[in-house]
Tab-separated table of C-alpha atoms and ligand atoms in Angstrom:
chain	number	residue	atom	x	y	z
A	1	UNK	CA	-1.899	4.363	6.665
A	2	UNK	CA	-3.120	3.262	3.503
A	3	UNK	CA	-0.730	3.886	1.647
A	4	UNK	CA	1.707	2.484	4.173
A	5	UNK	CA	-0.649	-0.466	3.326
A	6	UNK	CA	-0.370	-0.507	0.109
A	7	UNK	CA	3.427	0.222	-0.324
A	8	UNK	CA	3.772	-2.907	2.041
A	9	UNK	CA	2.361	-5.371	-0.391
A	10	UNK	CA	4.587	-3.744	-2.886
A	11	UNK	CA	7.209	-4.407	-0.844
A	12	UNK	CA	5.813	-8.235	-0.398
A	13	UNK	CA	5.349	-8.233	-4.210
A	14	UNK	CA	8.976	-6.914	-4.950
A	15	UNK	CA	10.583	-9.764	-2.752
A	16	UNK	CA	8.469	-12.910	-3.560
A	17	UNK	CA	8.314	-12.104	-7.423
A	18	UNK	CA	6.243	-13.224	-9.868
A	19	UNK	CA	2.295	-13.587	-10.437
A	20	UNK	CA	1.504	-15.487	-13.543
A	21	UNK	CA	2.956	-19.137	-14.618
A	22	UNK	CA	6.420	-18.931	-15.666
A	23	UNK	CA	8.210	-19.725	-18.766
A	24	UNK	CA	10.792	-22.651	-19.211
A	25	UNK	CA	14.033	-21.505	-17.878
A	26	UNK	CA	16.449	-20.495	-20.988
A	27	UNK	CA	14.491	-18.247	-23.030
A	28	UNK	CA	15.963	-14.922	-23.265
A	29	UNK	CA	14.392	-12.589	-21.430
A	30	UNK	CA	12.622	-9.908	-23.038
A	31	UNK	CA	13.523	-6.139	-21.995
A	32	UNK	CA	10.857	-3.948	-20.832
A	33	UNK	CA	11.101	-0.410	-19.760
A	34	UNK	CA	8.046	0.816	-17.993
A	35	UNK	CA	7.422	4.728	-17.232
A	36	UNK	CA	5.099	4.830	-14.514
A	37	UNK	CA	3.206	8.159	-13.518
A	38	UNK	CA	3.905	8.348	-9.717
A	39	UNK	CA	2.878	6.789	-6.530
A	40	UNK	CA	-0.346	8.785	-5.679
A	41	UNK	CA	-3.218	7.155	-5.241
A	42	UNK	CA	-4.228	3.297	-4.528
A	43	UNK	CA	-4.834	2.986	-8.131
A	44	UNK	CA	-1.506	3.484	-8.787
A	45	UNK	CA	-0.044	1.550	-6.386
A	46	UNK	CA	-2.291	-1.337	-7.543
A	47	UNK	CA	-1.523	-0.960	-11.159
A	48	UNK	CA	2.602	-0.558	-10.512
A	49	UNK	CA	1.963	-4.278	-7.986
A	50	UNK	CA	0.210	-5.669	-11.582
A	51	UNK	CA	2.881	-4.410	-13.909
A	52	UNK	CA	5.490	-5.834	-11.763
A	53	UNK	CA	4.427	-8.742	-10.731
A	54	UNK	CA	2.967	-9.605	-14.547
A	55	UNK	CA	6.373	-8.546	-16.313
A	56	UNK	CA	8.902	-10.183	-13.754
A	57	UNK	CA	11.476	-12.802	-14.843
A	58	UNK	CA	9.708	-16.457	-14.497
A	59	UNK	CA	7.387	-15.122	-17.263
A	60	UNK	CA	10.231	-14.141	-19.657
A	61	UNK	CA	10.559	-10.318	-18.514
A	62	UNK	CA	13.512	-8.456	-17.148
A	63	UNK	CA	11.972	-5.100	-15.897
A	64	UNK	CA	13.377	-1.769	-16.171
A	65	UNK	CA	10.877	0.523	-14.024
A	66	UNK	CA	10.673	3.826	-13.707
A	67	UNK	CA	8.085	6.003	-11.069
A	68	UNK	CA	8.293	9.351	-12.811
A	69	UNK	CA	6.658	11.340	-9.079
A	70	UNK	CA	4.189	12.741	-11.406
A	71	UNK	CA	6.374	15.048	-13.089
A	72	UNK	CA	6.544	14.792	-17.130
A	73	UNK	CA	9.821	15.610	-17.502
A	74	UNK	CA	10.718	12.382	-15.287
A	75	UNK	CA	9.352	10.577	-17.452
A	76	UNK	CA	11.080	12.324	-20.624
A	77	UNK	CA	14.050	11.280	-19.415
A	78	UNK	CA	13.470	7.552	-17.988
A	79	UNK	CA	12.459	7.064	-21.670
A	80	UNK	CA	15.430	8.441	-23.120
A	81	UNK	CA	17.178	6.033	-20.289
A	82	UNK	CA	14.979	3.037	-21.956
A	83	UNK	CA	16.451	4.164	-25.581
A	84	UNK	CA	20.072	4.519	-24.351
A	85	UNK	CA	19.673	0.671	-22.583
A	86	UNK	CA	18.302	-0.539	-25.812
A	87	UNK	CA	15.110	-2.371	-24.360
A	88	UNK	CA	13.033	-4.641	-26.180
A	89	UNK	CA	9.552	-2.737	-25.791
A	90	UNK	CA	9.307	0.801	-23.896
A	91	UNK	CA	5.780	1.165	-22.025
A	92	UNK	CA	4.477	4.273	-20.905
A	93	UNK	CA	1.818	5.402	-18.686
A	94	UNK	CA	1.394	8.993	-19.868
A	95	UNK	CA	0.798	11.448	-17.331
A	96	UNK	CA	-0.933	13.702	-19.358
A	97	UNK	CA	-1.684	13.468	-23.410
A	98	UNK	CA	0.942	16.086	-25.044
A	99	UNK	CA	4.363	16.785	-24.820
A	100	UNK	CA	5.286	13.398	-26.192
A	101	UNK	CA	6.165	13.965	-30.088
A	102	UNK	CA	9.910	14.232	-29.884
A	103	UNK	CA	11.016	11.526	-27.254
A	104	UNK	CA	8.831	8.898	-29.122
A	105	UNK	CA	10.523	9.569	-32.320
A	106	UNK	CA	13.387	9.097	-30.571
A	107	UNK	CA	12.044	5.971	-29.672
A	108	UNK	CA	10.880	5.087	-33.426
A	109	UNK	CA	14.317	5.935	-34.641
A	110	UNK	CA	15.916	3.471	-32.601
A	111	UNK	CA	13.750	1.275	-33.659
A	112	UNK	CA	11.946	0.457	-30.285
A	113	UNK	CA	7.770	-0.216	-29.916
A	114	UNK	CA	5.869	1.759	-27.779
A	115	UNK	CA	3.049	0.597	-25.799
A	116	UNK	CA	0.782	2.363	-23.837
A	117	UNK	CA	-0.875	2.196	-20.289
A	118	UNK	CA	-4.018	3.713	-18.519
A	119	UNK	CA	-3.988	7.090	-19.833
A	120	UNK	CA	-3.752	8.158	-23.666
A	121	UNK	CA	-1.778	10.519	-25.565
A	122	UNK	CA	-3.250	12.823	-28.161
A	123	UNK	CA	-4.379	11.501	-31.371
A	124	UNK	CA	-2.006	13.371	-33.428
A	125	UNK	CA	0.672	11.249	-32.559
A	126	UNK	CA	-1.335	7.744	-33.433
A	127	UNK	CA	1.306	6.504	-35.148
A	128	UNK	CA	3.885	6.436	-32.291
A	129	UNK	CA	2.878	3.833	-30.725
A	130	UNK	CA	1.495	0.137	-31.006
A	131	UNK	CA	-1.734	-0.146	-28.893
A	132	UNK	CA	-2.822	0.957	-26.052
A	133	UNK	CA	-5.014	-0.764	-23.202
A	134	UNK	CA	-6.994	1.496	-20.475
A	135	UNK	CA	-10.221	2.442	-19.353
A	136	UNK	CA	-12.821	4.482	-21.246
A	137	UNK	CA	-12.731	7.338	-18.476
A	138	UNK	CA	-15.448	9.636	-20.478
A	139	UNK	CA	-17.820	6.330	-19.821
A	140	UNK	CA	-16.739	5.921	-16.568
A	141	UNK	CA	-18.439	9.572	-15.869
A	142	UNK	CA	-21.157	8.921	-18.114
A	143	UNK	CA	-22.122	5.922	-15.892
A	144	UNK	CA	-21.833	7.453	-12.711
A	145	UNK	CA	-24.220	10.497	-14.040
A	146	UNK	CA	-26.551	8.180	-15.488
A	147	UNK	CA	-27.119	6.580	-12.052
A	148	UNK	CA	-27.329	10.109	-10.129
A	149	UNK	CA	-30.202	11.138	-12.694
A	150	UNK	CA	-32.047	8.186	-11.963
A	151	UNK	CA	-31.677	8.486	-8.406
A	152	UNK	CA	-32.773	12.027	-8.287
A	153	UNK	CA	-35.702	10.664	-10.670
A	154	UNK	CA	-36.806	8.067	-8.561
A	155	UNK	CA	-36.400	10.274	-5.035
A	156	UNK	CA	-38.569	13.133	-6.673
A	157	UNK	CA	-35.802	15.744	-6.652
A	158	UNK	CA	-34.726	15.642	-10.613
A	159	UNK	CA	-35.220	19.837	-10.771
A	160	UNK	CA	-34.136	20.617	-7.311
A	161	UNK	CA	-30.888	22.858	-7.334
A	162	UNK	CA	-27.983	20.819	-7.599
A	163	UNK	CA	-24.545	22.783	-7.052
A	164	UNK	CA	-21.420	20.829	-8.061
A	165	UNK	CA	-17.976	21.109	-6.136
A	166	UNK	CA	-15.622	18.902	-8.743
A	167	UNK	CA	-12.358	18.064	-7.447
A	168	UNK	CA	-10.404	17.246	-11.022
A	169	UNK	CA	-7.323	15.431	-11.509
A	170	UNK	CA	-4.177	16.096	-13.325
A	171	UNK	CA	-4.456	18.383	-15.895
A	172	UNK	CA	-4.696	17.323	-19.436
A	173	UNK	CA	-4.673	13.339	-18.174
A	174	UNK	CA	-6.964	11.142	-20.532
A	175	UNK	CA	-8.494	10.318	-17.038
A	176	UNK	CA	-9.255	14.096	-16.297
A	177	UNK	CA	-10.509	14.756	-19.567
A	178	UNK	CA	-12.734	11.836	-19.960
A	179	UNK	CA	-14.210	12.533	-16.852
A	180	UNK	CA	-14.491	16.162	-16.707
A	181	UNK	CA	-16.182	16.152	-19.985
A	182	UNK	CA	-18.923	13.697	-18.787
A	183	UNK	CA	-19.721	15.609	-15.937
A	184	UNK	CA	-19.750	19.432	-18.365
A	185	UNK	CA	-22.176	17.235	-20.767
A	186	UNK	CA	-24.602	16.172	-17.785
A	187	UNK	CA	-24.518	19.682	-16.403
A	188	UNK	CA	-25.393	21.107	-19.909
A	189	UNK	CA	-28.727	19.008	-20.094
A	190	UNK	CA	-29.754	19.868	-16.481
A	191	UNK	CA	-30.155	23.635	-16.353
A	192	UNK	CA	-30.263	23.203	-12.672
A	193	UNK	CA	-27.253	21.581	-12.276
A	194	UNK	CA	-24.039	23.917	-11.867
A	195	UNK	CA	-20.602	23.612	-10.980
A	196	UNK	CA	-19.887	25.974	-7.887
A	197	UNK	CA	-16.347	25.150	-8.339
A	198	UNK	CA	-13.286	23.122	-10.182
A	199	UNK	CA	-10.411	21.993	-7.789
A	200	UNK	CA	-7.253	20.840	-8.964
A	201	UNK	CA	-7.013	17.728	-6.336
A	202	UNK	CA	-4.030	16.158	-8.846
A	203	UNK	CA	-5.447	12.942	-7.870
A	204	UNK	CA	-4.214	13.169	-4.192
A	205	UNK	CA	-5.271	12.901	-0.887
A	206	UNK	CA	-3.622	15.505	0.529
A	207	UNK	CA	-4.100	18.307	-2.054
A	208	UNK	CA	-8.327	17.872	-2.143
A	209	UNK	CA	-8.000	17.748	1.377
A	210	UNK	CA	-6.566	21.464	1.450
A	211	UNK	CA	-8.630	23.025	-1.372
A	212	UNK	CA	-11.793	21.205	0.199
A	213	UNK	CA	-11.060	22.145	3.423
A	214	UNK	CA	-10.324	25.601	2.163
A	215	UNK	CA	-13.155	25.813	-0.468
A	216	UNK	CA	-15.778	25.195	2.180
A	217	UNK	CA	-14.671	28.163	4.651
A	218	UNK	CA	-16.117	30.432	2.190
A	219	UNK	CA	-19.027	28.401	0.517
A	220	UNK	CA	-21.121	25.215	2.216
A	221	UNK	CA	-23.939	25.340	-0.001
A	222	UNK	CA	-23.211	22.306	-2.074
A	223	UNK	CA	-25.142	19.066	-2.855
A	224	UNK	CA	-22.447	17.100	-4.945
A	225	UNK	CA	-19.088	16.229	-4.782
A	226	UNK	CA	-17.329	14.899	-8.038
A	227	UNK	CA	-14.339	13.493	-7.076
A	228	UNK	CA	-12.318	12.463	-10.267
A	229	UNK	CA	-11.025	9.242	-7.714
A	230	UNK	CA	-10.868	7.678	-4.742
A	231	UNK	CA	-8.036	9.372	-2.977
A	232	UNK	CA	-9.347	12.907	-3.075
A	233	UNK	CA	-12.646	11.918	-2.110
A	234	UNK	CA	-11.181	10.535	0.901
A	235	UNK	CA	-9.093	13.461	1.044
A	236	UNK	CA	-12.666	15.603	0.584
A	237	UNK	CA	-14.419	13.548	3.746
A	238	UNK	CA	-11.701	14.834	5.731
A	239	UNK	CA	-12.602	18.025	4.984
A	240	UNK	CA	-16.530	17.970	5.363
A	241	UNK	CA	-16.150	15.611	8.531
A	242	UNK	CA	-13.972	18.756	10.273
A	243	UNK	CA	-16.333	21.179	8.746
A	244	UNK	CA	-19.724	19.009	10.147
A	245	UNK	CA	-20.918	18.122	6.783
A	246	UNK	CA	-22.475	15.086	6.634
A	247	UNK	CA	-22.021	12.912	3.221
A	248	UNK	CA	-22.828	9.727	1.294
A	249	UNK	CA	-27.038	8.223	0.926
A	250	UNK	CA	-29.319	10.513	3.259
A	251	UNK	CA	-26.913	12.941	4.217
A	252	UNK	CA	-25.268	16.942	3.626
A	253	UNK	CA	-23.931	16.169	0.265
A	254	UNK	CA	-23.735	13.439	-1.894
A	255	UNK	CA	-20.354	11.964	-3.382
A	256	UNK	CA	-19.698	10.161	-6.674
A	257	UNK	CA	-16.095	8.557	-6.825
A	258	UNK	CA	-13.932	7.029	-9.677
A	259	UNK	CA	-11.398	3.630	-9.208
A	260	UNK	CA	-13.341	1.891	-6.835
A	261	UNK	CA	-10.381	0.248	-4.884
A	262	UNK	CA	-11.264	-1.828	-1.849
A	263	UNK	CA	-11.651	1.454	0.724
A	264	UNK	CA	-13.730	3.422	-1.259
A	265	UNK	CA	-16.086	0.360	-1.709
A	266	UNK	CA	-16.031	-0.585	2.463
A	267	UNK	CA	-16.967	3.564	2.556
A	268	UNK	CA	-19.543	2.486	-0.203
A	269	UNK	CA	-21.201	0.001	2.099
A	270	UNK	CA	-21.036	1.822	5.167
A	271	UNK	CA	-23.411	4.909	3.363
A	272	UNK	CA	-20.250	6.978	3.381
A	273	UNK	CA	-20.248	7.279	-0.594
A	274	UNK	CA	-22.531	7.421	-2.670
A	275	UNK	CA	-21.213	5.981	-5.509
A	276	UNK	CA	-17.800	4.538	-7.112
A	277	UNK	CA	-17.345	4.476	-10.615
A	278	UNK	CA	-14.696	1.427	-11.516
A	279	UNK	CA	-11.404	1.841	-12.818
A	280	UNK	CA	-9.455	-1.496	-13.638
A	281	UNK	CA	-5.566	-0.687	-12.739
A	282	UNK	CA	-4.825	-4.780	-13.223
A	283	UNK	CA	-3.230	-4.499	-16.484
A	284	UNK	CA	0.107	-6.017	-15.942
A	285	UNK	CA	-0.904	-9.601	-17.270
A	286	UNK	CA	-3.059	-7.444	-20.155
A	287	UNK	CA	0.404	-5.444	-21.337
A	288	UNK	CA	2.517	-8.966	-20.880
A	289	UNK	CA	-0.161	-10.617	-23.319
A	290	UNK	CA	-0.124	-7.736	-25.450
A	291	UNK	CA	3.861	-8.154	-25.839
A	292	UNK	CA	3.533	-11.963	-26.728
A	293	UNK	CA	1.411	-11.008	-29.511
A	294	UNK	CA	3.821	-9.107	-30.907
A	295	UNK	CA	6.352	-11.038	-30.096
A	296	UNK	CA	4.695	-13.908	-31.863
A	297	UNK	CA	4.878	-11.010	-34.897
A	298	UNK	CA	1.058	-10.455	-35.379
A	299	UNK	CA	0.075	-6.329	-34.485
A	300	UNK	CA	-2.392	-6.454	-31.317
A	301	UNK	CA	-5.578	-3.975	-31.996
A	302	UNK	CA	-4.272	-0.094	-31.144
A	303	UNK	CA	-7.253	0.502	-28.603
A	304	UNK	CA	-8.121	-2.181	-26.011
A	305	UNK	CA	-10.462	-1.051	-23.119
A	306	UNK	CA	-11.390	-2.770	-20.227
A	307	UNK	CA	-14.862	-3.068	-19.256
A	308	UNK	CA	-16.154	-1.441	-15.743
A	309	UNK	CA	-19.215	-1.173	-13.547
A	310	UNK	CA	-20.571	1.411	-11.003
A	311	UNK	CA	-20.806	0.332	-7.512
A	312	UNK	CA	-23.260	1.516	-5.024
A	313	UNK	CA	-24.377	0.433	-1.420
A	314	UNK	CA	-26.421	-2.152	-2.799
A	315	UNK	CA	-24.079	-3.989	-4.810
A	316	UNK	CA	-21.995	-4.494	-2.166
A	317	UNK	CA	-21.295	-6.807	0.832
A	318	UNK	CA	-18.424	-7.658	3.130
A	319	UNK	CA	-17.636	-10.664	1.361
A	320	UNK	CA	-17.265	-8.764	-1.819
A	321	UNK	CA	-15.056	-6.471	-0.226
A	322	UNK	CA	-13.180	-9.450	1.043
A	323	UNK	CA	-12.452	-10.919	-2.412
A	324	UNK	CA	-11.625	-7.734	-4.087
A	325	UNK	CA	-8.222	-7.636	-5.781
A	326	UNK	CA	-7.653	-4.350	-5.325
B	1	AHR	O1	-5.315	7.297	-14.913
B	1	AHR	C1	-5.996	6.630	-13.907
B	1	AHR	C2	-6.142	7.535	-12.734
B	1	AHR	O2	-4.866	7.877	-12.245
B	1	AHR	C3	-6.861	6.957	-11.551
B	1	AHR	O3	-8.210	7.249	-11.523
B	1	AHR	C4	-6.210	7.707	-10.445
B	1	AHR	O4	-6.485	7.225	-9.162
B	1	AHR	C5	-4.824	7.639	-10.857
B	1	AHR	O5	-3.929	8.332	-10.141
């Protein structure tokens, strides 16, 4: 339903056009072909409706998008497609960090700039592209830990046995490794915290659903779901409610959440999770501002993160909710 929801306003977003202020009519549009990662979470969907509706035509942009259905040899290709149309700027929302050397050589040759979205790719290859803008996902967990220390502090139960069931996303994503590494670091300094088990949700619904619902057949005895974003952890309450497992402040097992779109925050307010660490998917306008600047010749700064806030039942209210962009 959600997503039905969501692809709806893409839909809406796709007919009425453009979000942003236009540019006078006769400049020549500037080329941009965008690899996106898939479809499959809100995130996503939010982030495509800002890329398109920030890089559309009445702000100087003709489009070329691709959604790569989380596989990276779509994505491979759709870039090669970008170099064979001879685009202005190829963007790229990596799905994970490697595998990237040759096609972006490929785009170097021919003489195209690179930018990149959300995630990263791996540092060896630095010099492949321009900048990036994203979130700092290792912070993101770091956050979200910080608060779940102090609220174990505060409630008195900072050395009670904590077991950890961590539903990860895709594999070798900037996003999983960020956040997988700030949960190994917490559970490092708390020798009774331990991780009872790492599912690979691949940022889905449907997939944590399974392995939650599966995982918990054999083994209940867990205190803490981290769920590397929204989707799974909805996709992980399905599971628990079928299994009787209460969740969120006060009940079986607490969850802590990454993206923070609009229904994981309503689930934050109604004590259903515990809490939601943002992740910013509006960077259409960012990427369209980042092309001016380098259209206007100067070289934007290679790393450009958005700053982000955790979210818990206190910080939240309907009318929040209700003004939420995403
Ligand atoms: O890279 C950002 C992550 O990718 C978001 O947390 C997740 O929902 C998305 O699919």
């Amino acid at each position: 339903m959600k997503k039905t929801i969501a692809l709806l306003l893409l839909a809406a977003l796709l007919l009425t056009g453009c979000a942003g202020k236009g540019t006078p009519t006769g400049e020549k549009l500037i080329r941009v072909g965008f690899s996106q990662v898939g479809a499959e979470s809100d995130w996503r969907m939010a982030n495509t409706a800002s890329m398109i509706g920030a890089l559309c035509e009445e702000n100087g942009f003709e489009l070329l998008f691709d959604n790569a259905k989380q596989r990276q040899e779509n994505q491979l290709l759709a870039i090669r497609n970008f170099i064979q149309q001879d685009v202005d700027y190829i963007v790229l929302a990596p799905i994970a960090e490697s595998g990237w050397e040759d096609v972006l050589h490929e785009a170097a040759a021919a003489g195209i700039p690179v930018i990149l979205v959300d995630r990263q790719i791996a540092a060896a290859y630095k010099d492949l592209y321009v900048t990036w803008v994203g979130s700092d996902f290792q912070a993101e967990g770091e956050q979200i830990l910080r608060w779940l220390e102090e609220k174990l502090e505060q409630e008195g139960r900072a050395s009670e046995p904590l077991r950890i069931l961590h539903i990860q996303g895709t594999d070798g994503a900037t996003a999983q490794i960020g956040r997988t590494a700030a949960l190994n670091n917490a559970v490092a300094r708390h020798p009774n915290w331990s991780v009872a088990a790492v599912l690979p949700g691949e940022y889905t619904e449907a997939k944590s659903y399974e392995l939650v619902r599966d995982y918990l057949k054999e083994d209940r005895d867990i205190q803490l779901i981290y769920s590397e974003n929204d989707n799974m952890s909805f996709g992980a309450m399905r599971a628990l409610d079928e299994a009787g497992i209460s969740y969120g402040p006060g009940g079986d097992v607490m969850i802590l959440s990454f993206d923070a779109v609009r229904e994981a925050l309503r689930l934050c307010l109604d004590g259903k999770l515990d809490a939601c660490a943002e992740c910013n998917p509006l960077h259409g306008p960012r990427v369209a501002a980042l092309i001016r600047q380098m259209e206007e010749g100067r070289t934007p700064g290679k790393l450009n993160y958005v700053l982000e806030s955790v979210f818990t039942q206190s910080d939240l209210s309907p009318a929040f909710l209700e003004a939420r962009e995403y």
